Tab-separated table of N, CA, C and O in Angstrom:
chain	number	residue	atom	x	y	z
A	1	MET	N	62.448	-201.477	-29.992
A	1	MET	CA	62.291	-200.481	-28.953
A	1	MET	C	62.891	-199.166	-29.451
A	1	MET	O	63.966	-199.154	-30.022
A	2	LYS	N	62.188	-198.100	-29.216
A	2	LYS	CA	62.642	-196.796	-29.681
A	2	LYS	C	63.823	-196.292	-28.856
A	2	LYS	O	63.989	-196.651	-27.701
A	3	ARG	N	64.618	-195.455	-29.505
A	3	ARG	CA	65.810	-194.894	-28.857
A	3	ARG	C	65.455	-194.168	-27.567
A	3	ARG	O	66.115	-194.321	-26.553
A	4	SER	N	64.374	-193.391	-27.576
A	4	SER	CA	63.982	-192.638	-26.380
A	4	SER	C	63.611	-193.582	-25.239
A	4	SER	O	63.898	-193.290	-24.074
A	5	SER	N	63.002	-194.720	-25.573
A	5	SER	CA	62.655	-195.703	-24.548
A	5	SER	C	63.909	-196.325	-23.944
A	5	SER	O	63.977	-196.529	-22.735
A	6	ILE	N	64.879	-196.616	-24.788
A	6	ILE	CA	66.126	-197.203	-24.304
A	6	ILE	C	66.853	-196.228	-23.383
A	6	ILE	O	67.324	-196.605	-22.306
A	7	ILE	N	66.915	-194.984	-23.791
A	7	ILE	CA	67.567	-193.969	-22.953
A	7	ILE	C	66.850	-193.841	-21.615
A	7	ILE	O	67.481	-193.770	-20.565
A	8	ARG	N	65.519	-193.836	-21.642
A	8	ARG	CA	64.747	-193.726	-20.402
A	8	ARG	C	65.006	-194.931	-19.505
A	8	ARG	O	65.192	-194.781	-18.289
A	9	ILE	N	65.068	-196.133	-20.082
A	9	ILE	CA	65.319	-197.330	-19.279
A	9	ILE	C	66.721	-197.303	-18.690
A	9	ILE	O	66.922	-197.671	-17.534
A	10	ILE	N	67.690	-196.838	-19.452
A	10	ILE	CA	69.055	-196.702	-18.919
A	10	ILE	C	69.053	-195.750	-17.732
A	10	ILE	O	69.652	-196.030	-16.689
A	11	ARG	N	68.365	-194.636	-17.869
A	11	ARG	CA	68.281	-193.664	-16.766
A	11	ARG	C	67.550	-194.272	-15.566
A	11	ARG	O	67.938	-194.034	-14.410
A	12	LEU	N	66.508	-195.052	-15.817
A	12	LEU	CA	65.768	-195.714	-14.751
A	12	LEU	C	66.673	-196.676	-13.986
A	12	LEU	O	66.698	-196.668	-12.744
A	13	VAL	N	67.431	-197.476	-14.710
A	13	VAL	CA	68.364	-198.416	-14.087
A	13	VAL	C	69.370	-197.654	-13.225
A	13	VAL	O	69.633	-198.024	-12.076
A	14	GLU	N	69.935	-196.577	-13.755
A	14	GLU	CA	70.904	-195.779	-12.995
A	14	GLU	C	70.284	-195.215	-11.726
A	14	GLU	O	70.908	-195.229	-10.663
A	15	LYS	N	69.057	-194.731	-11.821
A	15	LYS	CA	68.378	-194.165	-10.642
A	15	LYS	C	68.231	-195.220	-9.550
A	15	LYS	O	68.508	-194.955	-8.383
A	16	ILE	N	67.774	-196.406	-9.940
A	16	ILE	CA	67.553	-197.456	-8.942
A	16	ILE	C	68.881	-197.970	-8.382
A	16	ILE	O	68.990	-198.232	-7.180
A	17	GLN	N	69.892	-198.090	-9.226
A	17	GLN	CA	71.193	-198.553	-8.739
A	17	GLN	C	71.819	-197.532	-7.782
A	17	GLN	O	72.433	-197.909	-6.791
A	18	ASN	N	71.667	-196.247	-8.086
A	18	ASN	CA	72.281	-195.206	-7.260
A	18	ASN	C	71.464	-194.852	-6.024
A	18	ASN	O	71.997	-194.289	-5.076
A	19	ASN	N	70.170	-195.150	-6.061
A	19	ASN	CA	69.293	-194.813	-4.948
A	19	ASN	C	68.269	-195.925	-4.765
A	19	ASN	O	67.111	-195.774	-5.157
A	20	PRO	N	68.708	-197.061	-4.190
A	20	PRO	CA	67.767	-198.173	-4.012
A	20	PRO	C	66.534	-197.740	-3.225
A	20	PRO	O	66.602	-196.835	-2.400
A	21	TYR	N	65.443	-198.382	-3.524
A	21	TYR	CA	64.155	-198.173	-2.875
A	21	TYR	C	63.444	-196.892	-3.331
A	21	TYR	O	62.621	-196.348	-2.623
A	22	CYS	N	63.763	-196.455	-4.556
A	22	CYS	CA	62.981	-195.379	-5.166
A	22	CYS	C	61.588	-195.930	-5.443
A	22	CYS	O	61.442	-197.086	-5.807
A	23	ASN	N	60.594	-195.089	-5.314
A	23	ASN	CA	59.248	-195.548	-5.636
A	23	ASN	C	58.829	-195.023	-7.006
A	23	ASN	O	59.512	-194.189	-7.612
A	24	VAL	N	57.725	-195.514	-7.492
A	24	VAL	CA	57.240	-195.158	-8.825
A	24	VAL	C	56.985	-193.659	-8.946
A	24	VAL	O	57.319	-193.051	-9.961
A	25	ILE	N	56.435	-193.065	-7.921
A	25	ILE	CA	56.122	-191.629	-7.965
A	25	ILE	C	57.397	-190.813	-8.145
A	25	ILE	O	57.461	-189.925	-8.997
A	26	GLN	N	58.420	-191.109	-7.367
A	26	GLN	CA	59.676	-190.368	-7.458
A	26	GLN	C	60.374	-190.625	-8.796
A	26	GLN	O	60.899	-189.708	-9.418
A	27	LEU	N	60.374	-191.874	-9.238
A	27	LEU	CA	61.011	-192.200	-10.513
A	27	LEU	C	60.309	-191.479	-11.663
A	27	LEU	O	60.965	-190.932	-12.552
A	28	ALA	N	58.989	-191.454	-11.647
A	28	ALA	CA	58.234	-190.769	-12.695
A	28	ALA	C	58.544	-189.277	-12.700
A	28	ALA	O	58.740	-188.674	-13.770
A	29	LYS	N	58.620	-188.703	-11.528
A	29	LYS	CA	58.945	-187.276	-11.418
A	29	LYS	C	60.355	-187.000	-11.936
A	29	LYS	O	60.566	-186.085	-12.731
A	30	ASP	N	61.317	-187.795	-11.504
A	30	ASP	CA	62.715	-187.596	-11.904
A	30	ASP	C	62.922	-187.771	-13.409
A	30	ASP	O	63.709	-187.057	-14.017
A	31	LEU	N	62.209	-188.738	-13.998
A	31	LEU	CA	62.382	-189.030	-15.418
A	31	LEU	C	61.365	-188.294	-16.299
A	31	LEU	O	61.377	-188.448	-17.516
A	32	GLU	N	60.487	-187.544	-15.653
A	32	GLU	CA	59.491	-186.722	-16.351
A	32	GLU	C	58.597	-187.546	-17.280
A	32	GLU	O	58.386	-187.211	-18.443
A	33	VAL	N	58.101	-188.650	-16.729
A	33	VAL	CA	57.150	-189.503	-17.440
A	33	VAL	C	56.042	-189.884	-16.462
A	33	VAL	O	56.109	-189.584	-15.274
A	34	SER	N	55.043	-190.582	-16.964
A	34	SER	CA	53.941	-190.994	-16.096
A	34	SER	C	54.347	-192.191	-15.226
A	34	SER	O	55.293	-192.914	-15.546
A	35	GLU	N	53.598	-192.374	-14.155
A	35	GLU	CA	53.821	-193.535	-13.292
A	35	GLU	C	53.565	-194.823	-14.071
A	35	GLU	O	54.262	-195.819	-13.878
A	36	ARG	N	52.589	-194.785	-14.950
A	36	ARG	CA	52.278	-195.950	-15.773
A	36	ARG	C	53.477	-196.328	-16.661
A	36	ARG	O	53.777	-197.516	-16.841
A	37	THR	N	54.172	-195.326	-17.201
A	37	THR	CA	55.352	-195.585	-18.031
A	37	THR	C	56.442	-196.254	-17.201
A	37	THR	O	57.082	-197.204	-17.664
A	38	ILE	N	56.647	-195.791	-15.997
A	38	ILE	CA	57.653	-196.403	-15.114
A	38	ILE	C	57.291	-197.862	-14.848
A	38	ILE	O	58.148	-198.753	-14.927
A	39	LYS	N	56.039	-198.121	-14.562
A	39	LYS	CA	55.607	-199.500	-14.304
A	39	LYS	C	55.831	-200.384	-15.527
A	39	LYS	O	56.278	-201.530	-15.402
A	40	ARG	N	55.535	-199.870	-16.712
A	40	ARG	CA	55.774	-200.637	-17.942
A	40	ARG	C	57.259	-200.895	-18.143
A	40	ARG	O	57.672	-201.990	-18.539
A	41	ASP	N	58.079	-199.868	-17.873
A	41	ASP	CA	59.530	-200.027	-18.020
A	41	ASP	C	60.078	-201.068	-17.048
A	41	ASP	O	60.956	-201.854	-17.402
A	42	ILE	N	59.580	-201.082	-15.835
A	42	ILE	CA	60.024	-202.073	-14.855
A	42	ILE	C	59.620	-203.473	-15.310
A	42	ILE	O	60.415	-204.417	-15.221
A	43	CYS	N	58.414	-203.611	-15.845
A	43	CYS	CA	57.976	-204.911	-16.391
A	43	CYS	C	58.878	-205.333	-17.544
A	43	CYS	O	59.254	-206.508	-17.648
A	44	ALA	N	59.236	-204.379	-18.409
A	44	ALA	CA	60.127	-204.681	-19.537
A	44	ALA	C	61.498	-205.098	-19.037
A	44	ALA	O	62.099	-206.036	-19.580
A	45	LEU	N	61.997	-204.422	-18.016
A	45	LEU	CA	63.299	-204.795	-17.460
A	45	LEU	C	63.280	-206.234	-16.967
A	45	LEU	O	64.224	-206.992	-17.192
A	46	ARG	N	62.209	-206.611	-16.311
A	46	ARG	CA	62.102	-207.977	-15.787
A	46	ARG	C	61.962	-209.005	-16.903
A	46	ARG	O	62.655	-210.022	-16.907
A	47	SER	N	61.043	-208.748	-17.825
A	47	SER	CA	60.721	-209.766	-18.829
A	47	SER	C	61.677	-209.795	-20.014
A	47	SER	O	62.103	-210.863	-20.443
A	48	GLU	N	62.028	-208.648	-20.548
A	48	GLU	CA	62.860	-208.598	-21.749
A	48	GLU	C	64.355	-208.634	-21.451
A	48	GLU	O	65.140	-209.115	-22.260
A	49	TYR	N	64.746	-208.091	-20.311
A	49	TYR	CA	66.173	-207.978	-19.992
A	49	TYR	C	66.585	-208.805	-18.777
A	49	TYR	O	67.735	-208.755	-18.354
A	50	GLU	N	65.637	-209.549	-18.213
A	50	GLU	CA	65.895	-210.422	-17.069
A	50	GLU	C	66.590	-209.695	-15.919
A	50	GLU	O	67.486	-210.231	-15.260
A	51	ALA	N	66.175	-208.470	-15.687
A	51	ALA	CA	66.748	-207.676	-14.596
A	51	ALA	C	66.254	-208.216	-13.254
A	51	ALA	O	65.066	-208.483	-13.089
A	52	PRO	N	67.158	-208.355	-12.296
A	52	PRO	CA	66.778	-208.846	-10.974
A	52	PRO	C	66.229	-207.703	-10.106
A	52	PRO	O	66.800	-207.334	-9.088
A	53	ILE	N	65.138	-207.124	-10.544
A	53	ILE	CA	64.568	-205.974	-9.852
A	53	ILE	C	63.360	-206.428	-9.041
A	53	ILE	O	62.536	-207.197	-9.519
A	54	GLN	N	63.316	-205.985	-7.806
A	54	GLN	CA	62.239	-206.355	-6.896
A	54	GLN	C	61.691	-205.114	-6.205
A	54	GLN	O	62.365	-204.081	-6.127
A	55	TYR	N	60.502	-205.255	-5.677
A	55	TYR	CA	59.879	-204.195	-4.896
A	55	TYR	C	59.890	-204.629	-3.442
A	55	TYR	O	59.495	-205.747	-3.113
A	56	ASP	N	60.368	-203.740	-2.576
A	56	ASP	CA	60.361	-204.002	-1.140
A	56	ASP	C	59.152	-203.281	-0.554
A	56	ASP	O	59.106	-202.053	-0.543
A	57	ARG	N	58.171	-204.032	-0.096
A	57	ARG	CA	56.935	-203.406	0.368
A	57	ARG	C	57.100	-202.682	1.704
A	57	ARG	O	56.321	-201.804	2.028
A	58	PHE	N	58.126	-203.027	2.458
A	58	PHE	CA	58.360	-202.334	3.722
A	58	PHE	C	59.059	-200.992	3.497
A	58	PHE	O	58.738	-199.995	4.128
A	59	LYS	N	60.026	-200.986	2.576
A	59	LYS	CA	60.739	-199.744	2.251
A	59	LYS	C	60.046	-198.982	1.125
A	59	LYS	O	60.438	-197.875	0.789
A	60	LYS	N	59.043	-199.624	0.532
A	60	LYS	CA	58.199	-199.030	-0.502
A	60	LYS	C	58.981	-198.507	-1.702
A	60	LYS	O	58.815	-197.366	-2.128
A	61	GLY	N	59.856	-199.368	-2.231
A	61	GLY	CA	60.626	-198.975	-3.397
A	61	GLY	C	61.283	-200.160	-4.082
A	61	GLY	O	61.271	-201.287	-3.574
A	62	TYR	N	61.853	-199.873	-5.235
A	62	TYR	CA	62.494	-200.889	-6.063
A	62	TYR	C	63.994	-200.951	-5.799
A	62	TYR	O	64.614	-199.943	-5.458
A	63	TYR	N	64.548	-202.146	-5.991
A	63	TYR	CA	65.984	-202.345	-5.826
A	63	TYR	C	66.408	-203.544	-6.673
A	63	TYR	O	65.563	-204.351	-7.096
A	64	PHE	N	67.691	-203.653	-6.932
A	64	PHE	CA	68.241	-204.805	-7.631
A	64	PHE	C	68.704	-205.809	-6.593
A	64	PHE	O	69.394	-205.439	-5.641
A	65	THR	N	68.340	-207.068	-6.782
A	65	THR	CA	68.684	-208.098	-5.803
A	65	THR	C	70.134	-208.546	-5.904
A	65	THR	O	70.642	-209.196	-5.004
A	66	ARG	N	70.770	-208.221	-7.033
A	66	ARG	CA	72.189	-208.533	-7.217
A	66	ARG	C	72.749	-207.553	-8.234
A	66	ARG	O	72.003	-206.807	-8.869
A	67	SER	N	74.050	-207.565	-8.387
A	67	SER	CA	74.691	-206.688	-9.363
A	67	SER	C	74.191	-207.046	-10.757
A	67	SER	O	74.110	-208.231	-11.119
A	68	TRP	N	73.846	-206.032	-11.536
A	68	TRP	CA	73.297	-206.258	-12.871
A	68	TRP	C	73.550	-205.026	-13.721
A	68	TRP	O	73.485	-203.900	-13.229
A	69	HIS	N	73.852	-205.243	-14.990
A	69	HIS	CA	74.082	-204.133	-15.914
A	69	HIS	C	73.172	-204.273	-17.120
A	69	HIS	O	72.997	-205.374	-17.644
A	70	PHE	N	72.631	-203.169	-17.535
A	70	PHE	CA	71.745	-203.137	-18.697
A	70	PHE	C	72.562	-203.362	-19.957
A	70	PHE	O	73.502	-202.625	-20.232
A	71	ALA	N	72.224	-204.398	-20.699
A	71	ALA	CA	72.901	-204.672	-21.964
A	71	ALA	C	72.074	-204.050	-23.083
A	71	ALA	O	70.888	-204.327	-23.219
A	72	LEU	N	72.707	-203.204	-23.854
A	72	LEU	CA	71.989	-202.554	-24.946
A	72	LEU	C	71.504	-203.595	-25.945
A	72	LEU	O	72.249	-204.503	-26.311
A	73	PRO	N	70.275	-203.450	-26.388
A	73	PRO	CA	69.755	-204.394	-27.379
A	73	PRO	C	70.398	-204.141	-28.743
A	73	PRO	O	70.959	-203.072	-28.985
A	74	ASP	N	70.312	-205.126	-29.604
A	74	ASP	CA	70.805	-204.934	-30.974
A	74	ASP	C	69.915	-203.908	-31.660
A	74	ASP	O	68.693	-204.014	-31.640
A	75	LEU	N	70.534	-202.903	-32.223
A	75	LEU	CA	69.806	-201.839	-32.895
A	75	LEU	C	70.092	-201.872	-34.383
A	75	LEU	O	71.204	-202.185	-34.803
A	76	THR	N	69.094	-201.512	-35.149
A	76	THR	CA	69.307	-201.396	-36.595
A	76	THR	C	70.048	-200.090	-36.858
A	76	THR	O	70.122	-199.214	-35.990
A	77	GLU	N	70.573	-199.938	-38.054
A	77	GLU	CA	71.275	-198.719	-38.401
A	77	GLU	C	70.367	-197.494	-38.273
A	77	GLU	O	70.783	-196.448	-37.808
A	78	GLY	N	69.122	-197.650	-38.639
A	78	GLY	CA	68.169	-196.556	-38.533
A	78	GLY	C	67.881	-196.148	-37.104
A	78	GLY	O	67.651	-194.986	-36.805
A	79	GLU	N	67.873	-197.127	-36.179
A	79	GLU	CA	67.614	-196.830	-34.771
A	79	GLU	C	68.791	-196.122	-34.126
A	79	GLU	O	68.610	-195.303	-33.240
A	80	VAL	N	69.997	-196.448	-34.579
A	80	VAL	CA	71.192	-195.817	-34.025
A	80	VAL	C	71.201	-194.367	-34.468
A	80	VAL	O	71.372	-193.454	-33.754
């Protein structure tokens, strides 16, 4: 995973933790990326990092179902 992707995912996690029930449109605007990128990042959080992130269809946004912290992946010297 590229450094810029990791930084974006860290920022995404912080946004959702600090403001539960953010929607894709707001997250994309705040992080200055496409809605599709946000959706891919959320899928990556679930599958690669086992993040307990869910979508609440009534509040129309994402939230963490329990306390969770993003663990940085192992990076090569070149990636650092």
